[in-house]
Structure formats: C-alpha cells, structure tokens
XYZ file of C-alpha atoms in Angstrom:
109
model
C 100.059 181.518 71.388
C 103.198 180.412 70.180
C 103.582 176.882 68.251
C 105.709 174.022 69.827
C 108.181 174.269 67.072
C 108.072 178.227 67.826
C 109.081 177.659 71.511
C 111.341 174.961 70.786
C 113.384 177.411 68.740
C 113.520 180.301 71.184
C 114.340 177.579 74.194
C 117.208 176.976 71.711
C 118.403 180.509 71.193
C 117.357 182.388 74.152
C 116.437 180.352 77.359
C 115.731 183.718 79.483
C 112.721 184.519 76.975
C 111.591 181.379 76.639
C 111.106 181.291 80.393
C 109.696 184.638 79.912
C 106.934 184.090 77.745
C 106.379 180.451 79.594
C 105.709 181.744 82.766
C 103.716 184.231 80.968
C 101.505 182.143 79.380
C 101.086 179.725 82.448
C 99.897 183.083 84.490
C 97.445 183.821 81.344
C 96.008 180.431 81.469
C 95.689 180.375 85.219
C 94.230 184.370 85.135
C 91.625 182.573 82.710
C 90.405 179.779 84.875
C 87.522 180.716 87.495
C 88.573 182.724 90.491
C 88.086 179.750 93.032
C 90.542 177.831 91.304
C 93.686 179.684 90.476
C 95.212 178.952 93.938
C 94.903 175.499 93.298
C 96.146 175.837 90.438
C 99.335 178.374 91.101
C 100.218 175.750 94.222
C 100.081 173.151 91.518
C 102.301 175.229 88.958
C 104.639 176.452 91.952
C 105.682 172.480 92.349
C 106.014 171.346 88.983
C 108.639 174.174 89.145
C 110.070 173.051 91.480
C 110.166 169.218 89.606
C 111.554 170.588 86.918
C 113.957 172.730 88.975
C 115.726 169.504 90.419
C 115.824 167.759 87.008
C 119.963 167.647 85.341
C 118.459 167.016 81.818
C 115.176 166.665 79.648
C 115.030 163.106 80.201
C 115.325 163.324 83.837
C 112.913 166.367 83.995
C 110.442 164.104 82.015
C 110.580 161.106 84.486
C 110.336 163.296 87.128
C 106.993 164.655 85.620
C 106.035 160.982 84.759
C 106.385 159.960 88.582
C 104.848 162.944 90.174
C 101.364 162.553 87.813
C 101.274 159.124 87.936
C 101.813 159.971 92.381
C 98.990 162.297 92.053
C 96.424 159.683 89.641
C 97.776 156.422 91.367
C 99.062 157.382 94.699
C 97.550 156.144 97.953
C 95.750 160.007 97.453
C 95.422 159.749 94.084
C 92.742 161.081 92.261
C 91.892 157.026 91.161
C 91.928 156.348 94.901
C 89.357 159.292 95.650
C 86.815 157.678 92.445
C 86.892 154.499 93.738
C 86.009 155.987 97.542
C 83.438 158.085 96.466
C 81.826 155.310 94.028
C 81.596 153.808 97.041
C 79.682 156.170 99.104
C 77.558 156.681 96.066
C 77.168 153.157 96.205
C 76.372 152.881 99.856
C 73.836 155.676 99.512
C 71.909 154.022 96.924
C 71.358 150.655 98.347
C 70.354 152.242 102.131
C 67.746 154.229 99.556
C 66.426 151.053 97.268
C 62.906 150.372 98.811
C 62.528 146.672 100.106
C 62.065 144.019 98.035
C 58.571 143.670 99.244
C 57.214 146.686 98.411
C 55.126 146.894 95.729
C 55.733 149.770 92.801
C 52.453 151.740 92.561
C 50.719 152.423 89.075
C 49.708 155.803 88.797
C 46.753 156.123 86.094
C-alpha cells in the first residue's frame, strides 16, 4: 500500500492513476472484508462517490464528507440514534427480568 505522501504525489501528476489504484485498493479492502458484508459496504463506497462526485474543490468535497458522516452518526437514523434505542430495549428487557423485590436470593451450600 502506497503512503499518503505517495498518493498525494501521483494525484498531483497523474489523476487517471491515482483513481486507478484508489478504486483499486477500495475493491481490495472491500474483497477482504467477510462475504456478508461487501454489499454493504460497495453501496456505502458507491455514495461517497457520488459525494465526492458533486464536490467543485477539496474543501467542498471535505464538508460534504463531514455532513454526510456526521448524517449517518447523528441523523434521526443515525447510528447514535439506533444505541440509544437499543440501550433501551436492553434496558426494558432487564428490568421485566429482575426478580421482585421480595424474593429472597437462595444460598446454595
């Protein structure tokens, strides 16, 4: 795998083989992860091409990226929103499990 300062020089001299070997090592780490995942994962890659597709400039590109993670973490589907619901099932599940106050723990000896 190339370093940053290695891609950062062949982005500079020859864009079409820098998206060459990008999209080749985004395939190579998506080829990697387990089978039941690199849908997922593809679909997830397919629109952060397409984020960066719509961007004029780096700096747009990068607030584009900044809005569309902080969507997916913060977002009224977030991935924060999804903790917090399934603490709360967890949560639920527990207490309808507690035993009553009144019953008495048993020693085993």
């Amino acid at each position: 795998m190339k370093t940053y300062e290695e891609m950062k020089a062949l982005w500079e001299s020859d864009p079409e083989e820098f998206e060459r070997r990008r999209t080749e090592m985004i395939e190579g780490i998506i080829s990697g992860a387990p089978r039941e995942s690199q849908t997922a994962l593809r679909q997830l890659q397919w629109r952060i091409d397409g984020i960066c597709a719509k961007a004029k400039n780096p700096l747009q590109r990068l607030q584009f990226y900044q809005d569309f993670f902080m969507e997916a973490v913060y977002g009224e589907n977030g991935t924060l929103r999804q903790i917090i619901s399934n603490c709360g099932e967890i949560e639920k599940l527990v207490k309808e499990n507690l035993p009553e106050k009144n019953e008495k723990l048993k020693v085993i000896k």
